[in-house]
Backbone as a chain_set.jsonl record, in Angstrom:
{"seq": "XXXXXXXXXXXXXXXXXXXXXXXXXXXXXXXXXXXXXXXXXXXXXXXXXXXXXXXXXXXXXXXXXXXXXXXXXXXXXXXXXXXXXXXXXXXXXXXXXXXXXXXXXXXXXXXXXXXXXXXXXXXXXXXXXXXXXXXXXXXXXXXXXXXXXXXXXXXXXXXXXXXXXXXXXXXXXXXXXXXXXXXXXXXXXXXXXXXXXXXXXXXXXXXXXXXXXXXXXXXXXXX", "coords": {"N": [[8.625, -7.505, 4.519], [8.002, -4.939, 5.246], [7.921, -3.842, 2.557], [5.807, -5.482, 1.364], [3.656, -4.675, 2.778], [3.445, -1.912, 2.312], [2.71, -2.07, -0.182], [0.167, -3.367, -0.067], [-1.148, -1.094, 1.418], [-0.916, 0.782, -0.754], [-2.581, -0.305, -2.68], [-5.087, -0.068, -1.299], [-5.037, 2.598, -1.504], [-5.196, 3.155, -4.179], [-7.835, 2.213, -4.608], [-9.52, 4.327, -3.685], [-9.485, 4.57, -0.795], [-8.375, 6.545, 1.911], [-7.859, 6.493, 4.407], [-6.943, 4.332, 6.903], [-8.143, 2.343, 9.169], [-8.219, 0.31, 12.302], [-9.224, -2.081, 11.431], [-8.533, -2.315, 8.755], [-5.795, -1.982, 8.818], [-5.114, -4.43, 10.244], [-5.969, -6.349, 8.392], [-4.192, -5.714, 6.124], [-1.884, -6.111, 7.27], [-1.684, -8.686, 8.105], [-1.928, -10.071, 5.686], [0.466, -9.322, 4.43], [2.372, -10.268, 6.201], [1.825, -13.078, 6.01], [2.528, -13.66, 3.296], [5.335, -13.082, 3.687], [6.347, -14.251, 6.037], [7.102, -17.324, 5.32], [8.013, -20.788, 5.035], [9.831, -20.849, 2.968], [11.195, -18.496, 2.619], [12.115, -18.285, 5.335], [13.976, -20.232, 5.446], [15.882, -19.604, 3.323], [16.851, -17.294, 4.375], [18.138, -17.971, 6.835], [20.054, -19.565, 5.552], [21.203, -17.899, 3.901], [22.623, -16.096, 5.585], [24.6, -17.826, 6.754], [23.941, -19.513, 8.729], [22.224, -21.847, 9.092], [22.495, -24.186, 6.859], [25.541, -24.341, 8.752], [27.88, -22.123, 7.717], [30.141, -20.002, 7.456], [31.846, -18.919, 5.424], [30.138, -18.361, 3.432], [29.087, -15.856, 4.098], [31.519, -14.516, 4.183], [32.645, -14.722, 1.76], [31.232, -12.928, 0.189], [32.137, -10.311, 0.721], [33.957, -9.294, -0.742], [34.288, -7.99, -3.978], [33.677, -9.823, -6.613], [34.399, -10.402, -10.335], [32.276, -11.678, -12.797], [31.498, -13.693, -15.498], [28.928, -13.215, -17.638], [26.272, -15.573, -18.136], [25.437, -17.044, -21.13], [22.475, -16.5, -23.036], [20.226, -19.237, -23.301], [19.489, -21.011, -26.27], [16.522, -21.328, -27.991], [14.605, -24.3, -27.848], [12.934, -25.125, -29.582], [11.076, -23.499, -32.281], [8.22, -21.376, -32.682], [5.448, -22.172, -34.74], [4.363, -20.833, -37.94], [2.27, -18.031, -37.917], [-0.986, -18.066, -38.147], [-3.295, -16.229, -39.7], [-5.666, -14.633, -37.797], [-8.347, -13.132, -35.799], [-6.994, -10.862, -33.484], [-6.54, -11.214, -29.892], [-5.042, -10.309, -28.007], [-2.034, -8.243, -27.219], [0.098, -9.661, -28.033], [-0.777, -11.461, -29.963], [-1.75, -9.411, -31.625], [0.691, -8.352, -32.548], [1.846, -10.246, -34.055], [-0.009, -10.726, -35.89], [-0.065, -8.281, -37.274], [2.645, -8.452, -38.282], [2.312, -10.633, -40.218], [0.584, -9.388, -41.897], [2.308, -7.451, -43.011], [4.318, -9.098, -43.951], [2.787, -10.271, -46.283], [2.337, -7.926, -47.699], [4.794, -7.032, -48.564], [5.442, -9.465, -50.231], [3.695, -8.829, -52.138], [4.791, -6.576, -53.378], [7.769, -4.757, -54.0], [8.505, -2.389, -53.545], [9.493, 0.807, -51.653], [8.618, 1.61, -48.241], [5.245, 2.202, -48.124], [2.536, 4.717, -47.803], [0.476, 3.309, -46.926], [1.738, 1.348, -45.147], [2.598, 2.882, -43.129], [0.039, 3.804, -42.174], [-0.752, 1.359, -41.244], [0.771, 0.779, -39.166], [0.211, 2.618, -37.359], [-2.417, 1.941, -36.82], [-1.973, -0.398, -35.625], [-0.468, 0.353, -33.413], [-2.257, 1.953, -32.175], [-4.28, -0.062, -31.48], [-2.996, -1.681, -29.76], [-2.585, 0.296, -27.567], [-5.332, 0.356, -26.814], [-5.782, -2.037, -26.162], [-4.057, -2.726, -23.985], [-5.164, -0.519, -22.194], [-7.76, -1.536, -21.743], [-7.248, -3.957, -20.381], [-6.05, -2.829, -17.807], [-8.267, -1.324, -16.974], [-9.975, -3.312, -16.425], [-8.823, -4.719, -14.487], [-8.715, -2.888, -12.429], [-11.436, -2.221, -12.241], [-12.217, -4.717, -11.151], [-10.781, -4.809, -8.741], [-11.889, -2.383, -7.33], [-14.531, -3.334, -7.182], [-14.346, -5.381, -5.326], [-13.205, -4.192, -3.184], [-15.309, -2.489, -2.55], [-17.188, -4.304, -1.789], [-16.069, -5.375, 0.329], [-16.029, -3.225, 2.122], [-18.779, -2.763, 2.558], [-19.42, -4.968, 4.121], [-17.985, -4.546, 6.19], [-19.212, -2.269, 7.205], [-21.588, -3.196, 7.748], [-21.28, -4.837, 10.13], [-22.194, -5.272, 13.368], [-21.278, -3.221, 16.217], [-20.6, -3.669, 19.374], [-20.256, -2.323, 22.729], [-18.531, -2.674, 25.771], [-17.752, -1.034, 27.697], [-17.574, 2.516, 28.663], [-15.407, 4.187, 29.119], [-12.302, 4.902, 31.195], [-10.636, 2.285, 33.203], [-10.597, -1.073, 32.526], [-10.856, -4.178, 33.876], [-9.788, -7.487, 33.346], [-11.631, -9.277, 34.694], [-13.801, -7.731, 35.221], [-14.6, -7.198, 32.616], [-15.43, -9.863, 31.838], [-17.476, -10.356, 33.759], [-19.414, -8.43, 32.742], [-19.85, -9.26, 30.226], [-21.099, -11.698, 30.731], [-23.287, -10.957, 31.998], [-24.714, -9.657, 29.74], [-25.053, -11.746, 28.364], [-26.957, -13.285, 29.816], [-29.119, -11.56, 30.208], [-29.872, -11.396, 27.434], [-30.686, -13.969, 27.025], [-32.754, -14.247, 28.921], [-34.529, -12.46, 27.787], [-35.193, -13.849, 25.323], [-36.549, -15.946, 26.444], [-38.748, -14.807, 27.743], [-40.021, -13.91, 25.386], [-40.772, -16.167, 24.275], [-42.487, -17.349, 26.163], [-44.633, -15.6, 26.113], [-47.621, -15.783, 24.95], [-50.124, -15.214, 22.765], [-53.545, -15.219, 23.779], [-56.968, -16.284, 23.082], [-59.719, -14.252, 23.471], [-62.655, -15.272, 25.288], [-65.747, -16.273, 24.201], [-68.37, -13.819, 23.96], [-71.87, -12.608, 24.665], [-73.162, -10.4, 22.632], [-75.415, -9.023, 23.26], [-76.408, -9.104, 26.054], [-73.914, -9.374, 27.178], [-73.117, -11.621, 28.389], [-71.211, -14.594, 28.86], [-72.015, -16.99, 28.81], [-73.622, -17.88, 26.456], [-74.226, -17.049, 23.132], [-75.104, -14.274, 20.859], [-77.015, -15.3, 19.149], [-78.302, -17.326, 20.533], [-79.339, -15.961, 22.677], [-81.474, -15.369, 25.551], [-82.672, -12.834, 25.877], [-83.038, -11.889, 23.435], [-84.962, -13.887, 22.344], [-87.192, -13.308, 24.15], [-87.773, -10.633, 23.473], [-88.699, -11.205, 20.773]], "CA": [[7.551, -7.453, 5.314], [7.7, -3.495, 5.01], [7.716, -3.616, 1.183], [4.699, -5.911, 1.041], [2.656, -4.135, 3.626], [3.315, -0.745, 1.63], [2.042, -2.695, -1.452], [-1.363, -3.378, 0.424], [-1.514, 0.257, 1.35], [-0.9, 1.371, -2.142], [-3.773, -0.906, -3.27], [-6.219, 0.732, -0.728], [-5.171, 4.092, -2.048], [-5.838, 3.086, -5.537], [-9.326, 2.121, -4.648], [-10.004, 5.407, -3.063], [-9.561, 4.578, 0.677], [-7.366, 7.162, 2.093], [-7.974, 6.425, 5.763], [-6.707, 3.086, 7.316], [-8.428, 2.112, 10.395], [-7.729, -0.833, 12.642], [-9.605, -3.383, 10.819], [-7.896, -2.237, 7.719], [-4.216, -2.396, 9.099], [-4.821, -5.947, 10.621], [-6.056, -7.119, 7.319], [-3.04, -5.412, 5.363], [-0.57, -6.612, 7.884], [-1.929, -10.183, 8.204], [-1.572, -10.56, 4.377], [1.914, -9.317, 4.266], [3.251, -11.357, 7.117], [1.406, -14.291, 5.674], [3.538, -13.726, 2.275], [6.687, -12.953, 3.909], [6.996, -15.444, 6.874], [6.773, -18.552, 4.878], [9.035, -21.651, 5.119], [10.964, -20.788, 1.971], [11.775, -17.373, 2.891], [12.953, -18.407, 6.494], [15.214, -21.034, 5.063], [16.755, -18.912, 2.432], [17.567, -16.49, 5.243], [19.352, -18.612, 7.669], [21.063, -20.059, 4.646], [22.156, -16.706, 3.576], [23.646, -15.708, 6.734], [25.46, -18.832, 6.971], [23.625, -20.003, 10.189], [21.977, -23.074, 8.978], [23.726, -25.01, 7.514], [26.749, -23.289, 9.154], [28.836, -21.643, 6.635], [30.621, -18.617, 7.582], [32.301, -18.546, 4.173], [29.284, -17.906, 2.607], [28.969, -14.447, 4.204], [32.811, -13.727, 4.077], [33.045, -14.452, 0.445], [30.599, -11.568, -0.513], [32.667, -9.043, 1.167], [34.858, -8.734, -2.004], [33.721, -8.164, -5.342], [34.179, -10.728, -7.872], [33.74, -10.446, -11.64], [31.746, -13.093, -13.241], [31.314, -13.865, -16.996], [27.529, -13.63, -17.717], [26.02, -16.629, -18.892], [24.789, -16.492, -22.566], [21.127, -16.936, -23.047], [20.029, -20.528, -23.973], [18.751, -20.859, -27.445], [15.234, -21.905, -27.754], [14.965, -25.509, -28.621], [11.996, -25.315, -30.805], [10.663, -22.278, -32.742], [6.8, -21.425, -33.021], [5.216, -22.429, -36.262], [3.819, -19.691, -38.672], [1.171, -17.539, -37.463], [-2.131, -18.276, -38.945], [-4.018, -14.901, -39.279], [-6.881, -14.706, -37.099], [-8.711, -12.079, -34.802], [-6.039, -10.873, -32.283], [-7.191, -11.029, -28.534], [-4.154, -9.781, -26.969], [-0.866, -7.601, -27.723], [1.2, -10.668, -28.628], [-1.37, -12.011, -31.281], [-1.667, -8.269, -32.487], [2.137, -8.215, -33.259], [1.937, -11.477, -35.056], [-0.946, -10.427, -36.937], [0.48, -7.147, -38.138], [3.905, -8.893, -39.083], [1.805, -11.471, -41.295], [0.092, -8.57, -43.058], [3.333, -6.852, -43.558], [4.809, -9.872, -45.099], [1.869, -10.402, -47.501], [2.479, -6.73, -48.361], [6.193, -7.338, -49.102], [5.438, -10.406, -51.118], [3.066, -8.204, -53.433], [5.486, -5.305, -54.003], [9.265, -4.508, -53.549], [8.779, -0.844, -53.361], [9.789, 1.266, -50.32], [7.495, 1.676, -47.36], [4.114, 3.232, -48.507], [1.65, 5.278, -46.737], [-0.298, 2.122, -46.265], [2.546, 0.779, -44.092], [2.676, 3.857, -42.1], [-1.199, 3.761, -41.692], [-1.079, 0.07, -40.68], [1.735, 0.787, -38.064], [-0.528, 3.711, -36.604], [-3.401, 1.169, -36.607], [-1.419, -1.541, -34.843], [-0.25, 1.068, -32.159], [-3.635, 2.367, -31.438], [-4.805, -1.254, -31.002], [-2.253, -2.035, -28.534], [-3.001, 0.97, -26.389], [-6.624, 0.205, -26.527], [-6.045, -3.421, -25.424], [-3.665, -2.511, -22.626], [-5.977, 0.191, -21.44], [-8.828, -2.465, -21.474], [-6.863, -4.929, -19.49], [-5.897, -2.152, -16.794], [-9.398, -0.858, -16.489], [-10.679, -4.544, -15.952], [-8.133, -5.257, -13.253], [-8.944, -1.704, -11.599], [-12.802, -2.404, -11.773], [-12.319, -5.912, -10.284], [-10.374, -4.26, -7.245], [-12.995, -1.479, -6.767], [-15.721, -4.262, -6.587], [-13.925, -6.229, -4.155], [-12.92, -3.293, -1.814], [-16.478, -1.9, -2.148], [-17.876, -5.351, -1.071], [-15.46, -5.502, 1.969], [-16.497, -1.931, 2.87], [-20.052, -2.962, 2.762], [-19.48, -6.011, 4.971], [-17.434, -4.085, 7.449], [-20.038, -1.27, 7.79], [-22.958, -4.0, 8.327], [-21.167, -5.557, 11.264], [-22.762, -4.568, 14.638], [-20.405, -2.981, 17.22], [-20.986, -3.643, 20.866], [-19.352, -1.649, 23.704], [-18.891, -2.998, 27.204], [-17.331, 0.057, 28.735], [-17.387, 3.748, 28.101], [-14.286, 4.936, 29.643], [-11.775, 4.361, 32.305], [-9.646, 1.135, 33.099], [-11.552, -2.109, 32.684], [-10.063, -5.45, 34.059], [-10.28, -8.989, 32.785], [-12.713, -10.013, 35.433], [-15.062, -6.994, 34.989], [-15.08, -7.505, 31.26], [-16.077, -11.347, 31.802], [-18.676, -10.096, 34.296], [-20.211, -7.567, 31.845], [-20.369, -10.111, 29.238], [-22.028, -12.814, 31.29], [-24.608, -10.379, 32.362], [-25.316, -9.346, 28.639], [-25.708, -12.93, 27.807], [-28.071, -13.481, 30.796], [-30.205, -10.564, 29.583], [-30.345, -11.91, 25.982], [-31.319, -15.352, 27.064], [-34.087, -13.881, 29.444], [-35.422, -11.689, 26.808], [-35.64, -14.656, 24.418], [-37.271, -16.823, 27.382], [-40.03, -14.156, 27.872], [-40.758, -13.851, 24.079], [-41.478, -17.374, 24.033], [-43.616, -17.581, 27.107], [-45.69, -14.776, 25.897], [-48.418, -16.482, 24.066], [-51.522, -14.699, 22.625], [-54.756, -16.137, 23.966], [-58.221, -15.779, 22.554], [-60.646, -13.901, 24.307], [-63.799, -15.89, 25.442], [-67.08, -15.75, 23.423], [-69.378, -12.988, 24.938], [-73.021, -12.307, 24.094], [-73.261, -8.888, 22.128], [-76.691, -8.23, 23.649], [-76.326, -9.05, 27.262], [-72.644, -9.423, 27.643], [-72.82, -12.838, 28.961], [-70.169, -15.431, 28.408], [-72.635, -18.4, 28.873], [-74.04, -18.128, 25.4], [-73.986, -16.044, 22.155], [-76.414, -13.505, 20.568], [-77.926, -16.136, 18.523], [-79.247, -18.066, 21.476], [-79.553, -15.163, 23.931], [-82.785, -15.27, 25.848], [-83.187, -11.578, 25.663], [-83.656, -11.756, 22.075], [-86.073, -14.554, 22.29], [-88.234, -12.588, 24.892], [-88.039, -9.585, 22.749], [-89.448, -11.701, 19.559]], "C": [[7.195, -5.802, 5.076], [7.254, -3.399, 3.528], [6.149, -4.125, 0.723], [3.509, -5.206, 1.763], [2.521, -2.579, 2.745], [2.642, -1.104, 0.499], [0.512, -2.845, -1.294], [-1.766, -2.074, 0.564], [-1.736, 0.998, 0.069], [-2.2, 1.067, -2.842], [-4.982, -0.192, -2.657], [-6.321, 2.052, -1.295], [-5.612, 4.172, -3.507], [-7.139, 2.971, -5.539], [-10.023, 3.21, -3.945], [-10.086, 5.369, -1.51], [-8.238, 5.142, 1.059], [-7.137, 7.188, 3.742], [-7.877, 5.008, 6.321], [-7.028, 3.08, 8.892], [-7.915, 0.704, 10.959], [-7.998, -2.111, 11.949], [-8.805, -3.469, 9.36], [-6.376, -2.672, 7.555], [-4.291, -3.809, 9.426], [-4.995, -6.678, 9.309], [-4.702, -7.083, 6.28], [-1.777, -6.211, 5.811], [-0.472, -8.095, 7.974], [-1.594, -10.663, 6.896], [-0.111, -10.465, 4.113], [2.752, -10.065, 5.2], [3.046, -12.699, 6.592], [2.36, -14.661, 4.339], [4.784, -13.659, 2.536], [7.149, -13.956, 4.911], [6.5, -16.76, 6.382], [8.136, -19.383, 5.108], [10.2, -21.361, 4.203], [11.892, -19.631, 2.402], [12.716, -17.521, 4.157], [14.067, -19.304, 6.22], [16.244, -20.389, 4.419], [17.567, -17.818, 3.474], [18.478, -16.818, 6.081], [20.403, -19.103, 6.593], [21.859, -18.984, 4.065], [23.258, -16.051, 4.473], [24.621, -16.644, 7.125], [25.224, -19.438, 8.395], [23.279, -21.51, 9.907], [21.635, -23.605, 7.46], [24.879, -24.059, 7.854], [27.709, -23.417, 8.301], [29.218, -20.479, 6.502], [31.178, -18.243, 6.09], [31.538, -17.972, 3.25], [28.849, -16.313, 2.732], [30.449, -13.719, 3.884], [33.183, -13.593, 2.589], [32.448, -13.465, -0.235], [31.001, -10.293, -0.145], [33.612, -8.503, 0.008], [34.111, -8.938, -3.281], [34.364, -8.986, -6.194], [33.437, -10.457, -9.231], [33.393, -11.741, -12.247], [31.187, -12.76, -14.743], [29.61, -13.935, -17.068], [27.36, -14.778, -18.617], [25.066, -16.421, -20.137], [23.36, -17.271, -22.533], [20.942, -18.248, -23.691], [19.193, -20.459, -25.155], [17.564, -21.776, -27.33], [15.212, -23.125, -28.479], [13.952, -25.777, -29.625], [11.375, -23.96, -31.059], [9.26, -22.623, -32.995], [6.655, -21.529, -34.373], [4.679, -20.957, -36.802], [2.642, -19.219, -38.007], [0.176, -17.63, -38.489], [-3.005, -16.975, -38.751], [-5.511, -15.307, -38.871], [-7.385, -13.446, -36.23], [-7.787, -12.053, -33.587], [-6.992, -10.649, -30.914], [-6.198, -10.424, -27.495], [-2.929, -9.008, -27.893], [0.034, -8.505, -28.855], [0.539, -11.158, -29.985], [-1.421, -10.829, -32.144], [-0.458, -8.176, -33.165], [2.308, -9.255, -34.403], [1.068, -11.135, -36.277], [-0.526, -9.24, -37.979], [1.581, -7.595, -38.783], [3.321, -9.786, -40.144], [1.282, -10.624, -42.384], [1.264, -7.924, -43.818], [4.106, -7.696, -44.548], [4.097, -10.095, -46.336], [1.907, -9.041, -48.423], [3.86, -6.542, -49.118], [6.177, -8.271, -50.131], [4.838, -9.69, -52.531], [3.919, -7.097, -54.198], [6.842, -5.358, -53.166], [9.519, -3.047, -53.306], [9.076, -0.413, -51.985], [8.473, 1.205, -49.392], [6.417, 2.683, -47.914], [3.495, 4.052, -47.581], [0.855, 4.406, -46.206], [0.601, 1.569, -45.06], [2.423, 1.647, -42.96], [1.261, 3.908, -41.423], [-1.416, 2.511, -40.976], [-0.376, 0.151, -39.347], [0.842, 1.471, -36.937], [-1.666, 2.809, -35.996], [-3.036, 0.321, -35.29], [-1.216, -0.608, -33.349], [-1.533, 1.473, -31.35], [-4.397, 1.142, -31.023], [-4.439, -1.717, -29.713], [-2.431, -1.18, -27.427], [-4.389, 0.782, -26.125], [-6.664, -1.095, -25.624], [-5.315, -3.471, -24.079], [-4.502, -1.679, -21.756], [-7.161, -0.605, -20.903], [-8.289, -3.428, -20.382], [-6.558, -4.029, -18.075], [-7.074, -1.688, -16.15], [-10.218, -2.047, -15.895], [-10.307, -4.869, -14.708], [-8.579, -4.061, -12.241], [-10.378, -1.93, -11.079], [-13.014, -3.564, -10.831], [-11.803, -5.72, -8.625], [-11.329, -3.42, -6.605], [-14.039, -2.347, -6.32], [-15.467, -4.842, -5.394], [-13.74, -5.389, -2.984], [-14.282, -2.68, -1.471], [-17.335, -3.078, -1.467], [-17.366, -5.374, 0.345], [-15.851, -4.161, 2.591], [-17.8, -2.204, 3.395], [-20.313, -3.895, 4.211], [-18.873, -5.372, 6.325], [-18.421, -3.037, 8.138], [-21.419, -1.963, 8.273], [-22.616, -4.848, 9.673], [-21.478, -4.631, 12.431], [-21.55, -4.544, 15.672], [-21.122, -2.918, 18.495], [-19.929, -3.18, 21.886], [-19.54, -2.203, 25.109], [-18.296, -2.082, 28.308], [-17.238, 1.345, 27.756], [-16.368, 4.578, 28.277], [-13.609, 4.259, 30.843], [-10.932, 2.994, 31.979], [-10.651, 0.059, 33.369], [-10.572, -3.432, 32.629], [-10.567, -6.609, 33.566], [-11.566, -9.367, 33.354], [-13.776, -9.127, 35.145], [-15.596, -7.213, 33.61], [-15.807, -8.926, 31.233], [-17.34, -11.001, 32.437], [-19.789, -9.543, 33.452], [-20.694, -8.453, 30.795], [-21.309, -11.377, 29.63], [-23.494, -12.08, 31.649], [-25.337, -10.053, 31.159], [-25.77, -10.651, 27.984], [-26.754, -13.308, 28.482], [-29.352, -12.721, 30.286], [-30.703, -11.019, 28.31], [-31.097, -13.226, 26.152], [-32.74, -15.239, 27.89], [-35.102, -13.251, 28.627], [-35.907, -12.825, 25.79], [-36.643, -15.733, 25.227], [-38.721, -16.153, 27.609], [-40.677, -13.927, 26.455], [-41.434, -15.319, 23.902], [-42.562, -17.707, 24.913], [-44.842, -16.638, 26.926], [-46.561, -15.414, 24.67], [-49.794, -15.671, 23.806], [-52.724, -15.648, 22.774], [-56.023, -15.468, 23.604], [-59.113, -15.438, 23.452], [-61.912, -14.838, 24.265], [-65.044, -15.337, 24.575], [-68.027, -15.125, 24.378], [-70.588, -12.639, 23.875], [-72.907, -10.939, 23.719], [-74.49, -8.138, 22.728], [-76.474, -7.909, 25.226], [-74.943, -9.189, 27.922], [-72.372, -10.575, 28.507], [-71.924, -13.744, 28.274], [-70.725, -16.805, 28.318], [-73.323, -18.71, 27.365], [-73.836, -16.771, 24.399], [-75.239, -15.134, 21.776], [-77.32, -14.198, 19.833], [-78.767, -16.805, 19.228], [-79.415, -17.173, 22.741], [-81.114, -15.081, 24.291], [-83.418, -13.919, 25.808], [-83.904, -11.507, 24.433], [-84.825, -12.595, 21.747], [-87.35, -13.895, 22.99], [-88.881, -11.494, 23.948], [-89.021, -9.92, 21.404], [-90.798, -12.111, 20.047]], "O": [[6.054, -5.516, 4.715], [6.173, -2.849, 3.314], [5.413, -3.476, -0.021], [2.405, -5.23, 1.221], [1.374, -2.167, 2.574], [1.824, -0.255, 0.145], [-0.286, -2.528, -2.176], [-2.741, -1.739, -0.108], [-2.692, 1.757, -0.089], [-2.838, 1.911, -3.471], [-5.845, 0.262, -3.409], [-7.39, 2.605, -1.552], [-6.28, 5.101, -3.96], [-7.754, 3.575, -6.418], [-11.182, 2.981, -3.598], [-10.813, 6.212, -0.983], [-7.174, 4.602, 0.759], [-6.259, 7.896, 4.236], [-8.935, 4.397, 6.17], [-6.34, 3.672, 9.724], [-7.258, -0.025, 10.216], [-7.197, -3.042, 11.876], [-8.491, -4.56, 8.885], [-5.841, -3.353, 6.68], [-3.456, -4.501, 8.844], [-4.221, -7.606, 9.075], [-4.232, -8.086, 5.745], [-0.931, -6.767, 5.11], [0.602, -8.694, 7.932], [-0.944, -11.708, 6.871], [0.502, -11.414, 3.626], [3.865, -10.448, 4.838], [3.977, -13.5, 6.671], [2.897, -15.767, 4.27], [5.54, -14.145, 1.695], [8.233, -14.513, 4.735], [5.553, -17.3, 6.954], [9.201, -18.808, 5.33], [11.364, -21.569, 4.545], [13.111, -19.752, 2.524], [13.85, -17.043, 4.165], [15.127, -19.092, 6.808], [17.407, -20.513, 4.804], [18.765, -17.576, 3.334], [19.527, -16.186, 6.201], [21.6, -18.994, 6.862], [23.045, -19.131, 3.77], [24.377, -15.631, 4.18], [25.519, -16.248, 7.868], [26.154, -19.803, 9.115], [23.975, -22.379, 10.432], [20.522, -23.4, 6.977], [25.068, -23.046, 7.181], [28.333, -24.449, 8.058], [28.8, -19.786, 5.575], [30.843, -17.14, 5.658], [31.97, -17.223, 2.374], [28.398, -15.64, 1.804], [30.536, -12.579, 3.426], [33.849, -12.655, 2.151], [33.003, -13.041, -1.249], [30.427, -9.276, -0.533], [33.935, -7.317, -0.054], [33.432, -9.929, -3.545], [35.553, -8.845, -6.481], [32.219, -10.315, -9.329], [34.121, -12.732, -12.205], [30.562, -11.744, -15.048], [29.09, -14.856, -16.439], [28.051, -14.999, -19.612], [24.065, -15.706, -20.091], [23.188, -18.408, -22.093], [21.57, -18.387, -24.741], [18.141, -19.827, -25.053], [17.592, -22.822, -26.682], [15.698, -23.169, -29.609], [14.147, -26.641, -30.481], [11.141, -23.261, -30.073], [8.916, -23.734, -33.399], [7.495, -21.104, -35.167], [4.617, -20.017, -36.01], [1.948, -20.089, -37.482], [0.446, -17.299, -39.643], [-3.399, -16.715, -37.614], [-6.286, -16.068, -39.452], [-6.456, -12.667, -36.012], [-7.744, -12.984, -32.782], [-8.03, -9.988, -30.94], [-6.513, -10.11, -26.347], [-2.887, -9.157, -29.114], [0.464, -8.233, -29.976], [1.221, -11.251, -31.005], [-1.185, -11.0, -33.34], [-0.489, -7.923, -34.37], [2.847, -9.03, -35.487], [1.426, -11.263, -37.448], [-0.641, -9.285, -39.204], [1.671, -7.214, -39.95], [3.96, -9.682, -41.191], [1.418, -10.923, -43.57], [1.261, -7.84, -45.046], [4.492, -7.301, -45.648], [4.717, -10.115, -47.4], [1.588, -9.031, -49.612], [3.935, -5.937, -50.187], [6.917, -7.99, -51.073], [5.284, -9.867, -53.665], [3.761, -6.796, -55.381], [7.004, -5.83, -52.04], [10.597, -2.595, -52.922], [8.92, -1.255, -51.101], [7.405, 0.776, -49.829], [6.707, 3.86, -48.124], [3.993, 4.078, -46.455], [0.455, 4.588, -45.055], [0.029, 1.376, -43.987], [2.152, 1.171, -41.858], [1.223, 4.043, -40.2], [-2.257, 2.528, -40.078], [-0.921, -0.406, -38.394], [0.742, 1.0, -35.805], [-1.885, 2.879, -34.787], [-3.63, 0.35, -34.212], [-1.808, -0.931, -32.319], [-1.728, 1.321, -30.144], [-5.231, 1.335, -30.138], [-5.184, -2.06, -28.796], [-2.457, -1.699, -26.311], [-4.688, 1.118, -24.979], [-7.363, -1.231, -24.62], [-5.782, -4.112, -23.138], [-4.613, -2.037, -20.584], [-7.556, -0.41, -19.754], [-9.051, -3.637, -19.437], [-6.897, -4.666, -17.077], [-7.086, -1.594, -14.922], [-11.037, -1.849, -14.998], [-11.109, -5.247, -13.854], [-8.809, -4.459, -11.099], [-10.655, -1.885, -9.88], [-13.8, -3.505, -9.885], [-12.256, -6.273, -7.623], [-11.634, -3.633, -5.431], [-14.486, -2.207, -5.181], [-16.284, -4.825, -4.473], [-14.073, -5.791, -1.87], [-14.51, -2.354, -0.306], [-18.155, -2.759, -0.606], [-18.085, -5.388, 1.344], [-15.971, -4.2, 3.815], [-18.036, -1.942, 4.574], [-21.117, -3.643, 5.108], [-19.303, -5.717, 7.425], [-18.484, -2.913, 9.361], [-22.211, -1.408, 9.035], [-23.506, -5.469, 10.253], [-21.112, -3.457, 12.486], [-20.919, -5.56, 15.966], [-22.114, -2.211, 18.67], [-18.796, -3.661, 21.848], [-20.67, -2.192, 25.597], [-18.333, -2.306, 29.518], [-16.958, 1.349, 26.557], [-16.332, 5.654, 27.681], [-14.104, 3.298, 31.433], [-10.608, 2.643, 30.844], [-11.469, 0.178, 34.281], [-9.779, -3.718, 31.731], [-11.776, -6.726, 33.363], [-12.502, -9.737, 32.645], [-14.809, -9.687, 34.779], [-16.794, -7.388, 33.391], [-16.815, -9.02, 30.534], [-18.358, -11.277, 31.802], [-20.909, -10.052, 33.417], [-21.882, -8.419, 30.471], [-22.116, -11.902, 28.862], [-24.592, -12.631, 31.56], [-26.563, -10.091, 31.263], [-26.706, -10.684, 27.186], [-27.671, -13.741, 27.784], [-30.421, -13.269, 30.017], [-31.917, -11.03, 28.104], [-32.061, -13.498, 25.437], [-33.699, -15.962, 27.622], [-36.311, -13.453, 28.737], [-37.074, -12.719, 25.412], [-37.495, -16.321, 24.562], [-39.734, -16.851, 27.655], [-41.896, -13.757, 26.421], [-42.553, -15.472, 23.411], [-43.533, -18.32, 24.47], [-45.91, -16.855, 27.499], [-46.098, -15.487, 23.532], [-50.535, -15.532, 24.779], [-52.901, -16.645, 22.074], [-56.182, -14.259, 23.774], [-59.386, -16.275, 24.312], [-62.237, -15.202, 23.135], [-65.24, -14.145, 24.337], [-68.443, -15.688, 25.39], [-70.447, -12.444, 22.667], [-72.493, -10.208, 24.62], [-74.603, -6.912, 22.718], [-76.378, -6.759, 25.655], [-74.851, -9.121, 29.148], [-71.447, -10.521, 29.318], [-71.878, -13.654, 27.048], [-70.06, -17.717, 27.829], [-73.555, -19.899, 27.146], [-73.392, -15.693, 24.795], [-76.303, -15.285, 22.376], [-78.473, -13.767, 19.813], [-79.91, -16.993, 18.811], [-79.63, -17.731, 23.817], [-81.931, -14.763, 23.426], [-84.643, -13.844, 25.709], [-85.08, -11.164, 24.312], [-85.666, -12.161, 20.96], [-88.445, -13.95, 22.431], [-90.078, -11.397, 23.676], [-89.902, -9.152, 21.019], [-91.629, -12.56, 19.259]]}, "num_chains": 1, "name": "protein.A"}
């Protein structure tokens, strides 16, 4: 658990985060605990200590150093076919490509290594370094993008505080939460109840609401 948690913190540091707050701690601890506390690790731990299944000899037998003959590596059942020259996309294909080119050169001449071979080796080495750097940069860029997105979401969350200081009991916290919910519901109800009404039609000449300026008697008398 300690090793996995430290790995999570190292990932934060590589992404430029040097301050770990509560949310970062909980996220890193949850990830490390989830990876550690699984059924396979628990079963292997109990079995390694000789508890389940009960076998004290499993622990006692490890108190004495015993020399063991290393097992020889198994031979490969099948060998890969010859490499067909093509554009390499990783370091393994680049090695096969360079080997094929060197074989072609050896078939053409039996002279000692020439400057062309040295230049080819240098070119292969440079390509390997470039490919490895590209893979590392792509992975680092992916981690930085993910961490930046997580930080944006964390900053976008609204924080609400129900107390500014002192000791707050559970009942007081529930009461404050209920009051906040009631105020929120009343505010929504007031907004729904507030409906804009249109003012009645009024004559612009005599300010009467029984007619308009087009049918106003004052206008007809003046005409």
